Amino acid sequence: MADGQLRVYLDSCVVLRYLEGDPDIVSVLDPVMHQIKQGTGPVSLYTSQLSVTEVAYIVDKHAEGIREDDLEDIRMFWRDAPIMKVETTVHAAELGRSVIRACRHLTPPGQDLSIKARSVDAVHIGTAQWVKAQEIWTTDGPLLKLNSVIDRLEIKRPYNPKPQLFEI
Amino acid sequence: MQYTFTLDTDRVELGHFSSSLDKWFQVIRAVAKQVDSKHDASIVVESLYAGSTNVVVEIQPRLPEHEPLIASQMRSVNYGLQSGNLATVPSSIQRPARELLAEINRYPDVPAVIASGDEDFIIVRLTAEQQEQLSPQKLKDEAVGTITGRLQTLSTRKSNLFVVYDHIFDKAVRCQFPTEMHERVHELFDKQVHVHGMVTRYRSTGIPISIRDITAIEFAGSLPGDDYTRARGVLRGVFPSDRSIEELVREMRHG
């Protein structure tokens, strides 16, 4: 991995929105992934292996009438898209535990619970911290609310850091 | 030449002073042995200052011509202890030097100064990761997992080993593989691979060190002609229209 690149951790929501064909997400991820494949991108993408399972669960539970060919395309996506899949290590889990504690201090008992990291959020955030991602890209509102909580890790909606002049 | 060891603070625990002094003595003895392997040099206390933890010794080698060699070797070791990099120190001295470094780093508030003649060297404060490397037995984690990276540096000389440059940290990870995987390893040489097995990592950073009990090695690169963009839009219109993807994910994660 080249130094100086922006390391971005993708939340499962962003991947699902890409697979759904959401134009806002596709218009960001397609150029970013294309640039990574060309070796010219300013961004490298990461996600947890947990995201693969989360996408599979959501598809299995909620995607009615999906065809076998489409499932195969999703499998190929995980295999070939330039997104590095990261396993959940003890270290990532411990970083996640720190996130839960940091959030607990922000939310006094009985008060606003909107800023709160639950266990799975913490695994994703801990994994992002572990790979030294500078940003998490998500479309999930509660996760976006944690943006200012974690040191050296911004949580934001996907954007293209190097806009293209021409469509790919 | 005279050599000095000092723990430079007002309050020093006797156990720390005693232990670090013993480890410094082991370093000096290893240096003297490096120069004259057949005889022990005499290491004599020159002075002990009252009310301080400051010891001055003199190394008295068997032959006078060994003295400059010892001085040169001591200087090299002191530079290593000052920088924390012992790579240039002869292997026979590395172990006692590492032990001295580890002992000094047990007490981060107690600076240790060593001197060769008039030249002072302050023993380095190590990072957590460097400290782990000094005592690797204690601060590692092992778990079944996967290392992804480029398979390189194949060796079958003493045992079956290859190195994978981990794709997250770009660190070399030693991989010990069984003989029956020999052909597979050759096929995948210089390619991106997933290696599954028992992964050892530094506890403080999670950076992988090695992998053993390998169960599988898979090609991890893209195959020509495959197109990940085919999946774009495959889930269009398949989810319930009254709930967003984010709601479905949140329900899955938190019930």
GROMACS .gro file of C-alpha atoms in nm:
model
  423
    1MET     CA    1   0.000   0.000   0.000
    2ALA     CA    2   0.144   0.331  -0.106
    3ASP     CA    3   0.190   0.593   0.162
    4GLY     CA    4  -0.001   0.920   0.147
    5GLN     CA    5  -0.322   0.758   0.031
    6LEU     CA    6  -0.652   0.830   0.198
    7ARG     CA    7  -0.756   0.508   0.374
    8VAL     CA    8  -1.132   0.473   0.372
    9TYR     CA    9  -1.334   0.209   0.554
   10LEU     CA   10  -1.666   0.124   0.389
   11ASP     CA   11  -1.968   0.045   0.602
   12SER     CA   12  -2.198  -0.234   0.480
   13CYS     CA   13  -2.470   0.022   0.406
   14VAL     CA   14  -2.254   0.180   0.137
   15VAL     CA   15  -2.186  -0.157  -0.025
   16LEU     CA   16  -2.557  -0.244  -0.018
   17ARG     CA   17  -2.644   0.092  -0.173
   18TYR     CA   18  -2.388   0.029  -0.447
   19LEU     CA   19  -2.539  -0.313  -0.513
   20GLU     CA   20  -2.880  -0.149  -0.519
   21GLY     CA   21  -2.752   0.093  -0.781
   22ASP     CA   22  -2.806   0.410  -0.578
   23PRO     CA   23  -2.679   0.679  -0.820
   24ASP     CA   24  -2.529   0.893  -0.539
   25ILE     CA   25  -2.315   0.603  -0.424
   26VAL     CA   26  -2.238   0.454  -0.765
   27SER     CA   27  -2.117   0.795  -0.888
   28VAL     CA   28  -1.864   0.798  -0.602
   29LEU     CA   29  -1.757   0.435  -0.577
   30ASP     CA   30  -1.722   0.357  -0.947
   31PRO     CA   31  -1.456   0.624  -1.014
   32VAL     CA   32  -1.279   0.552  -0.685
   33MET     CA   33  -1.263   0.176  -0.752
   34HIS     CA   34  -1.163   0.234  -1.114
   35GLN     CA   35  -0.875   0.455  -1.002
   36ILE     CA   36  -0.763   0.195  -0.748
   37LYS     CA   37  -0.766  -0.074  -1.017
   38GLN     CA   38  -0.556   0.154  -1.238
   39GLY     CA   39  -0.317   0.215  -0.951
   40THR     CA   40  -0.378   0.590  -0.978
   41GLY     CA   41  -0.631   0.651  -0.706
   42PRO     CA   42  -0.579   0.875  -0.404
   43VAL     CA   43  -0.793   0.638  -0.198
   44SER     CA   44  -0.764   0.282  -0.072
   45LEU     CA   45  -1.079   0.104   0.042
   46TYR     CA   46  -1.119  -0.136   0.334
   47THR     CA   47  -1.403  -0.313   0.501
   48SER     CA   48  -1.443  -0.586   0.759
   49GLN     CA   49  -1.502  -0.947   0.664
   50LEU     CA   50  -1.806  -0.893   0.883
   51SER     CA   51  -1.947  -0.670   0.607
   52VAL     CA   52  -1.948  -0.967   0.370
   53THR     CA   53  -2.164  -1.156   0.617
   54GLU     CA   54  -2.387  -0.856   0.683
   55VAL     CA   55  -2.455  -0.808   0.312
   56ALA     CA   56  -2.528  -1.179   0.274
   57TYR     CA   57  -2.767  -1.170   0.570
   58ILE     CA   58  -2.959  -0.867   0.443
   59VAL     CA   59  -2.984  -1.014   0.093
   60ASP     CA   60  -3.095  -1.351   0.226
   61LYS     CA   61  -3.353  -1.205   0.461
   62HIS     CA   62  -3.498  -0.915   0.265
   63ALA     CA   63  -3.417  -0.942  -0.105
   64GLU     CA   64  -3.717  -1.122  -0.244
   65GLY     CA   65  -3.697  -1.292  -0.578
   66ILE     CA   66  -3.326  -1.233  -0.630
   67ARG     CA   67  -3.183  -1.455  -0.904
   68GLU     CA   68  -2.894  -1.699  -0.868
   69ASP     CA   69  -2.702  -1.501  -1.132
   70ASP     CA   70  -2.731  -1.189  -0.920
   71LEU     CA   71  -2.603  -1.373  -0.614
   72GLU     CA   72  -2.308  -1.490  -0.822
   73ASP     CA   73  -2.243  -1.128  -0.926
   74ILE     CA   74  -2.236  -1.026  -0.559
   75ARG     CA   75  -1.990  -1.306  -0.489
   76MET     CA   76  -1.771  -1.183  -0.777
   77PHE     CA   77  -1.801  -0.828  -0.643
   78TRP     CA   78  -1.650  -0.933  -0.312
   79ARG     CA   79  -1.380  -1.126  -0.490
   80ASP     CA   80  -1.278  -0.866  -0.748
   81ALA     CA   81  -1.372  -0.520  -0.622
   82PRO     CA   82  -1.062  -0.338  -0.495
   83ILE     CA   83  -1.186  -0.334  -0.137
   84MET     CA   84  -0.953  -0.498   0.114
   85LYS     CA   85  -1.138  -0.732   0.345
   86VAL     CA   86  -1.002  -0.715   0.698
   87GLU     CA   87  -1.055  -0.981   0.960
   88THR     CA   88  -1.167  -0.894   1.311
   89THR     CA   89  -0.860  -0.928   1.529
   90VAL     CA   90  -0.825  -0.907   1.906
   91HIS     CA   91  -0.660  -0.570   1.859
   92ALA     CA   92  -0.947  -0.435   1.648
   93ALA     CA   93  -1.193  -0.562   1.909
   94GLU     CA   94  -1.002  -0.384   2.185
   95LEU     CA   95  -1.005  -0.062   1.985
   96GLY     CA   96  -1.379  -0.111   1.946
   97ARG     CA   97  -1.415  -0.147   2.321
   98SER     CA   98  -1.250   0.194   2.362
   99VAL     CA   99  -1.505   0.340   2.121
  100ILE     CA  100  -1.794   0.202   2.328
  101ARG     CA  101  -1.641   0.353   2.642
  102ALA     CA  102  -1.580   0.688   2.472
  103CYS     CA  103  -1.944   0.698   2.366
  104ARG     CA  104  -2.063   0.600   2.713
  105HIS     CA  105  -1.894   0.909   2.855
  106LEU     CA  106  -2.079   1.122   2.602
  107THR     CA  107  -2.420   0.990   2.697
  108PRO     CA  108  -2.508   1.031   3.063
  109PRO     CA  109  -2.751   0.767   3.190
  110GLY     CA  110  -3.111   0.845   3.104
  111GLN     CA  111  -3.022   1.119   2.861
  112ASP     CA  112  -2.973   1.142   2.484
  113LEU     CA  113  -2.896   0.793   2.361
  114SER     CA  114  -2.859   0.895   2.001
  115ILE     CA  115  -2.480   0.901   2.035
  116LYS     CA  116  -2.407   0.543   2.120
  117ALA     CA  117  -2.186   0.275   1.972
  118ARG     CA  118  -2.322  -0.075   2.005
  119SER     CA  119  -2.111  -0.386   1.972
  120VAL     CA  120  -2.128  -0.427   1.595
  121ASP     CA  121  -2.070  -0.056   1.531
  122ALA     CA  122  -1.771  -0.085   1.761
  123VAL     CA  123  -1.631  -0.380   1.566
  124HIS     CA  124  -1.653  -0.180   1.243
  125ILE     CA  125  -1.503   0.133   1.398
  126GLY     CA  126  -1.232  -0.067   1.577
  127THR     CA  127  -1.141  -0.241   1.253
  128ALA     CA  128  -1.126   0.094   1.074
  129GLN     CA  129  -0.896   0.229   1.344
  130TRP     CA  130  -0.683  -0.082   1.331
  131VAL     CA  131  -0.611  -0.043   0.958
  132LYS     CA  132  -0.543   0.326   1.025
  133ALA     CA  133  -0.833   0.441   0.810
  134GLN     CA  134  -0.877   0.818   0.822
  135GLU     CA  135  -1.243   0.803   0.720
  136ILE     CA  136  -1.541   0.572   0.747
  137TRP     CA  137  -1.793   0.613   0.469
  138THR     CA  138  -2.148   0.531   0.566
  139THR     CA  139  -2.504   0.634   0.491
  140ASP     CA  140  -2.623   0.527   0.835
  141GLY     CA  141  -2.746   0.824   1.040
  142PRO     CA  142  -2.662   0.694   1.391
  143LEU     CA  143  -2.311   0.600   1.279
  144LEU     CA  144  -2.264   0.944   1.121
  145LYS     CA  145  -2.347   1.098   1.459
  146LEU     CA  146  -2.028   0.944   1.600
  147ASN     CA  147  -1.820   1.157   1.364
  148SER     CA  148  -1.671   1.389   1.623
  149VAL     CA  149  -1.631   1.122   1.890
  150ILE     CA  150  -1.330   0.931   1.762
  151ASP     CA  151  -0.980   1.071   1.734
  152ARG     CA  152  -0.826   1.083   1.387
  153LEU     CA  153  -1.124   0.912   1.227
  154GLU     CA  154  -1.394   1.102   1.041
  155ILE     CA  155  -1.726   0.939   0.970
  156LYS     CA  156  -1.895   1.084   0.664
  157ARG     CA  157  -2.111   1.015   0.364
  158PRO     CA  158  -1.921   0.887   0.058
  159TYR     CA  159  -1.774   1.154  -0.169
  160ASN     CA  160  -1.522   1.149  -0.448
  161PRO     CA  161  -1.202   1.311  -0.322
  162LYS     CA  162  -1.071   1.351  -0.678
  163PRO     CA  163  -1.364   1.441  -0.905
  164GLN     CA  164  -1.331   1.318  -1.262
  165LEU     CA  165  -1.381   1.550  -1.555
  166PHE     CA  166  -1.503   1.272  -1.778
  167GLU     CA  167  -1.730   0.986  -1.703
  168ILE     CA  168  -1.563   0.646  -1.699
  169MET     CA  169   3.939   0.280   2.953
  170GLN     CA  170   3.674   0.343   3.214
  171TYR     CA  171   3.307   0.272   3.162
  172THR     CA  172   3.027   0.423   3.368
  173PHE     CA  173   2.671   0.316   3.438
  174THR     CA  174   2.428   0.558   3.602
  175LEU     CA  175   2.060   0.553   3.689
  176ASP     CA  176   2.010   0.925   3.681
  177THR     CA  177   1.732   1.005   3.925
  178ASP     CA  178   1.680   1.076   4.295
  179ARG     CA  179   1.494   0.757   4.376
  180VAL     CA  180   1.596   0.416   4.245
  181GLU     CA  181   1.466   0.083   4.363
  182LEU     CA  182   1.745  -0.148   4.473
  183GLY     CA  183   1.604  -0.437   4.266
  184HIS     CA  184   1.612  -0.226   3.949
  185PHE     CA  185   1.964  -0.101   4.023
  186SER     CA  186   2.089  -0.448   4.099
  187SER     CA  187   1.923  -0.607   3.797
  188SER     CA  188   2.026  -0.340   3.547
  189LEU     CA  189   2.380  -0.341   3.680
  190ASP     CA  190   2.396  -0.718   3.637
  191LYS     CA  191   2.266  -0.688   3.279
  192TRP     CA  192   2.518  -0.414   3.202
  193PHE     CA  193   2.789  -0.644   3.340
  194GLN     CA  194   2.666  -0.920   3.104
  195VAL     CA  195   2.694  -0.677   2.812
  196ILE     CA  196   3.050  -0.584   2.906
  197ARG     CA  197   3.144  -0.950   2.950
  198ALA     CA  198   2.997  -1.036   2.609
  199VAL     CA  199   3.194  -0.752   2.449
  200ALA     CA  200   3.516  -0.872   2.611
  201LYS     CA  201   3.441  -1.230   2.498
  202GLN     CA  202   3.377  -1.106   2.147
  203VAL     CA  203   3.731  -0.965   2.140
  204ASP     CA  204   3.902  -1.253   2.321
  205SER     CA  205   3.686  -1.561   2.314
  206LYS     CA  206   3.923  -1.784   2.513
  207HIS     CA  207   3.975  -1.572   2.822
  208ASP     CA  208   3.761  -1.369   3.058
  209ALA     CA  209   3.870  -1.010   3.096
  210SER     CA  210   3.883  -0.873   3.444
  211ILE     CA  211   3.611  -0.617   3.511
  212VAL     CA  212   3.706  -0.412   3.811
  213VAL     CA  213   3.506  -0.154   4.003
  214GLU     CA  214   3.692   0.174   3.994
  215SER     CA  215   3.453   0.386   4.197
  216LEU     CA  216   3.108   0.383   4.353
  217TYR     CA  217   2.984   0.726   4.444
  218ALA     CA  218   2.812   0.756   4.781
  219GLY     CA  219   2.444   0.852   4.760
  220SER     CA  220   2.424   0.780   4.389
  221THR     CA  221   2.361   0.492   4.156
  222ASN     CA  222   2.674   0.552   3.960
  223VAL     CA  223   2.931   0.279   3.900
  224VAL     CA  224   3.260   0.314   3.720
  225VAL     CA  225   3.443   0.003   3.604
  226GLU     CA  226   3.755  -0.070   3.415
  227ILE     CA  227   3.792  -0.359   3.175
  228GLN     CA  228   4.133  -0.520   3.201
  229PRO     CA  229   4.187  -0.749   2.903
  230ARG     CA  230   4.451  -1.021   2.890
  231LEU     CA  231   4.645  -0.841   2.616
  232PRO     CA  232   4.687  -0.463   2.599
  233GLU     CA  233   4.618  -0.461   2.225
  234HIS     CA  234   4.263  -0.582   2.300
  235GLU     CA  235   4.181  -0.259   2.480
  236PRO     CA  236   4.110  -0.044   2.170
  237LEU     CA  237   3.908  -0.330   2.020
  238ILE     CA  238   3.696  -0.349   2.333
  239ALA     CA  239   3.658   0.031   2.334
  240SER     CA  240   3.541   0.027   1.975
  241GLN     CA  241   3.297  -0.257   2.038
  242MET     CA  242   3.161  -0.090   2.352
  243ARG     CA  243   3.105   0.230   2.156
  244SER     CA  244   2.909   0.039   1.892
  245VAL     CA  245   2.696  -0.132   2.158
  246ASN     CA  246   2.634   0.200   2.335
  247TYR     CA  247   2.515   0.355   2.009
  248GLY     CA  248   2.279   0.059   1.971
  249LEU     CA  249   2.146   0.103   2.325
  250GLN     CA  250   2.103   0.475   2.263
  251SER     CA  251   1.912   0.431   1.938
  252GLY     CA  252   1.729   0.108   2.021
  253ASN     CA  253   1.869  -0.044   1.703
  254LEU     CA  254   2.091  -0.340   1.784
  255ALA     CA  255   2.108  -0.471   1.428
  256THR     CA  256   2.474  -0.373   1.388
  257VAL     CA  257   2.574  -0.522   1.723
  258PRO     CA  258   2.742  -0.866   1.694
  259SER     CA  259   2.494  -1.146   1.755
  260SER     CA  260   2.673  -1.272   2.067
  261ILE     CA  261   2.617  -0.932   2.233
  262GLN     CA  262   2.261  -0.876   2.113
  263ARG     CA  263   2.095  -1.090   2.377
  264PRO     CA  264   2.251  -0.925   2.684
  265ALA     CA  265   2.206  -0.583   2.519
  266ARG     CA  266   1.836  -0.658   2.460
  267GLU     CA  267   1.798  -0.771   2.819
  268LEU     CA  268   1.959  -0.449   2.944
  269LEU     CA  269   1.729  -0.244   2.720
  270ALA     CA  270   1.425  -0.432   2.847
  271GLU     CA  271   1.528  -0.386   3.212
  272ILE     CA  272   1.588  -0.013   3.169
  273ASN     CA  273   1.253   0.021   2.994
  274ARG     CA  274   1.072  -0.144   3.285
  275TYR     CA  275   1.117   0.190   3.465
  276PRO     CA  276   1.038   0.464   3.214
  277ASP     CA  277   1.087   0.738   3.475
  278VAL     CA  278   1.445   0.634   3.554
  279PRO     CA  279   1.688   0.749   3.285
  280ALA     CA  280   1.994   0.531   3.241
  281VAL     CA  281   2.319   0.676   3.116
  282ILE     CA  282   2.621   0.477   3.011
  283ALA     CA  283   2.954   0.630   2.930
  284SER     CA  284   3.265   0.514   2.751
  285GLY     CA  285   3.543   0.745   2.859
  286ASP     CA  286   3.404   1.097   2.817
  287GLU     CA  287   3.122   1.002   2.581
  288ASP     CA  288   2.772   0.974   2.731
  289PHE     CA  289   2.491   0.762   2.589
  290ILE     CA  290   2.136   0.773   2.720
  291ILE     CA  291   1.963   0.437   2.688
  292VAL     CA  292   1.661   0.478   2.466
  293ARG     CA  293   1.296   0.475   2.574
  294LEU     CA  294   1.132   0.220   2.350
  295THR     CA  295   0.788   0.227   2.194
  296ALA     CA  296   0.539  -0.037   2.301
  297GLU     CA  297   0.602  -0.228   1.981
  298GLN     CA  298   0.980  -0.220   2.027
  299GLN     CA  299   0.936  -0.345   2.382
  300GLU     CA  300   0.729  -0.634   2.258
  301GLN     CA  301   1.005  -0.725   2.020
  302LEU     CA  302   1.242  -0.744   2.317
  303SER     CA  303   1.020  -0.988   2.500
  304PRO     CA  304   0.833  -1.158   2.221
  305GLN     CA  305   0.721  -1.453   2.429
  306LYS     CA  306   0.500  -1.244   2.652
  307LEU     CA  307   0.316  -1.001   2.430
  308LYS     CA  308   0.185  -1.190   2.133
  309ASP     CA  309  -0.163  -1.304   2.045
  310GLU     CA  310  -0.246  -1.610   1.842
  311ALA     CA  311  -0.573  -1.667   1.661
  312VAL     CA  312  -0.695  -1.853   1.358
  313GLY     CA  313  -0.706  -1.603   1.076
  314THR     CA  314  -0.595  -1.497   0.731
  315ILE     CA  315  -0.303  -1.301   0.595
  316THR     CA  316  -0.343  -1.142   0.255
  317GLY     CA  317  -0.050  -1.019   0.052
  318ARG     CA  318   0.216  -1.103  -0.202
  319LEU     CA  319   0.387  -1.440  -0.163
  320GLN     CA  320   0.763  -1.399  -0.178
  321THR     CA  321   1.098  -1.526  -0.049
  322LEU     CA  322   1.047  -1.899  -0.061
  323SER     CA  323   1.293  -2.112   0.135
  324THR     CA  324   1.306  -2.486   0.194
  325ARG     CA  325   1.658  -2.500   0.338
  326LYS     CA  326   1.590  -2.578   0.704
  327SER     CA  327   1.214  -2.576   0.707
  328ASN     CA  328   0.943  -2.488   0.455
  329LEU     CA  329   0.903  -2.112   0.475
  330PHE     CA  330   0.777  -1.829   0.262
  331VAL     CA  331   0.711  -1.466   0.333
  332VAL     CA  332   0.392  -1.278   0.261
  333TYR     CA  333   0.399  -0.900   0.257
  334ASP     CA  334   0.079  -0.820   0.442
  335HIS     CA  335  -0.145  -0.587   0.239
  336ILE     CA  336  -0.253  -0.374   0.533
  337PHE     CA  337   0.075  -0.300   0.706
  338ASP     CA  338   0.322  -0.395   0.430
  339LYS     CA  339   0.516  -0.603   0.682
  340ALA     CA  340   0.684  -0.934   0.608
  341VAL     CA  341   0.499  -1.224   0.768
  342ARG     CA  342   0.679  -1.559   0.804
  343CYS     CA  343   0.466  -1.848   0.687
  344GLN     CA  344   0.557  -2.206   0.776
  345PHE     CA  345   0.391  -2.445   0.536
  346PRO     CA  346   0.363  -2.826   0.520
  347THR     CA  347   0.556  -3.017   0.256
  348GLU     CA  348   0.239  -3.124   0.074
  349MET     CA  349   0.171  -2.757  -0.011
  350HIS     CA  350   0.510  -2.719  -0.177
  351GLU     CA  351   0.376  -2.731  -0.533
  352ARG     CA  352   0.091  -2.491  -0.453
  353VAL     CA  353   0.334  -2.242  -0.300
  354HIS     CA  354   0.550  -2.255  -0.614
  355GLU     CA  355   0.244  -2.194  -0.834
  356LEU     CA  356   0.149  -1.887  -0.634
  357PHE     CA  357   0.496  -1.738  -0.600
  358ASP     CA  358   0.496  -1.357  -0.646
  359LYS     CA  359   0.115  -1.350  -0.658
  360GLN     CA  360  -0.142  -1.199  -0.423
  361VAL     CA  361  -0.264  -1.473  -0.190
  362HIS     CA  362  -0.482  -1.538   0.113
  363VAL     CA  363  -0.302  -1.762   0.365
  364HIS     CA  364  -0.527  -1.922   0.626
  365GLY     CA  365  -0.390  -2.061   0.951
  366MET     CA  366  -0.283  -1.975   1.303
  367VAL     CA  367  -0.173  -1.610   1.293
  368THR     CA  368   0.059  -1.460   1.554
  369ARG     CA  369   0.037  -1.083   1.603
  370TYR     CA  370   0.192  -0.821   1.828
  371ARG     CA  371  -0.057  -0.757   2.104
  372SER     CA  372  -0.023  -0.380   2.114
  373THR     CA  373  -0.060  -0.316   1.741
  374GLY     CA  374  -0.220  -0.626   1.592
  375ILE     CA  375   0.054  -0.633   1.330
  376PRO     CA  376   0.106  -0.992   1.209
  377ILE     CA  377   0.439  -1.164   1.272
  378SER     CA  378   0.395  -1.517   1.147
  379ILE     CA  379   0.146  -1.783   1.048
  380ARG     CA  380   0.168  -2.157   1.111
  381ASP     CA  381  -0.059  -2.460   1.082
  382ILE     CA  382  -0.158  -2.332   0.739
  383THR     CA  383  -0.484  -2.487   0.621
  384ALA     CA  384  -0.511  -2.325   0.278
  385ILE     CA  385  -0.339  -2.085   0.041
  386GLU     CA  386  -0.567  -1.917  -0.213
  387PHE     CA  387  -0.501  -1.692  -0.508
  388ALA     CA  388  -0.630  -1.345  -0.412
  389GLY     CA  389  -0.580  -1.145  -0.730
  390SER     CA  390  -0.840  -1.055  -0.990
  391LEU     CA  391  -0.884  -1.295  -1.276
  392PRO     CA  392  -0.872  -1.146  -1.628
  393GLY     CA  393  -1.217  -1.070  -1.770
  394ASP     CA  394  -1.395  -1.058  -1.437
  395ASP     CA  395  -1.595  -0.745  -1.376
  396TYR     CA  396  -1.700  -0.643  -1.027
  397THR     CA  397  -1.927  -0.370  -1.172
  398ARG     CA  398  -2.168  -0.642  -1.289
  399ALA     CA  399  -2.302  -0.644  -0.934
  400ARG     CA  400  -2.396  -0.275  -0.954
  401GLY     CA  401  -2.774  -0.256  -0.935
  402VAL     CA  402  -2.842  -0.627  -0.881
  403LEU     CA  403  -3.040  -0.543  -0.567
  404ARG     CA  404  -3.250  -0.272  -0.735
  405GLY     CA  405  -3.615  -0.304  -0.633
  406VAL     CA  406  -3.572  -0.621  -0.427
  407PHE     CA  407  -3.599  -0.467  -0.079
  408PRO     CA  408  -3.925  -0.373   0.096
  409SER     CA  409  -4.023  -0.029  -0.028
  410ASP     CA  410  -4.126   0.100   0.315
  411ARG     CA  411  -3.785   0.060   0.477
  412SER     CA  412  -3.444   0.196   0.392
  413ILE     CA  413  -3.129  -0.013   0.364
  414GLU     CA  414  -2.995   0.168   0.670
  415GLU     CA  415  -3.298   0.060   0.874
  416LEU     CA  416  -3.252  -0.301   0.767
  417VAL     CA  417  -2.883  -0.292   0.860
  418ARG     CA  418  -2.955  -0.129   1.196
  419GLU     CA  419  -3.222  -0.390   1.274
  420MET     CA  420  -2.978  -0.669   1.185
  421ARG     CA  421  -2.703  -0.523   1.404
  422HIS     CA  422  -2.904  -0.425   1.707
  423GLY     CA  423  -3.236  -0.602   1.686
   0.00000   0.00000   0.00000
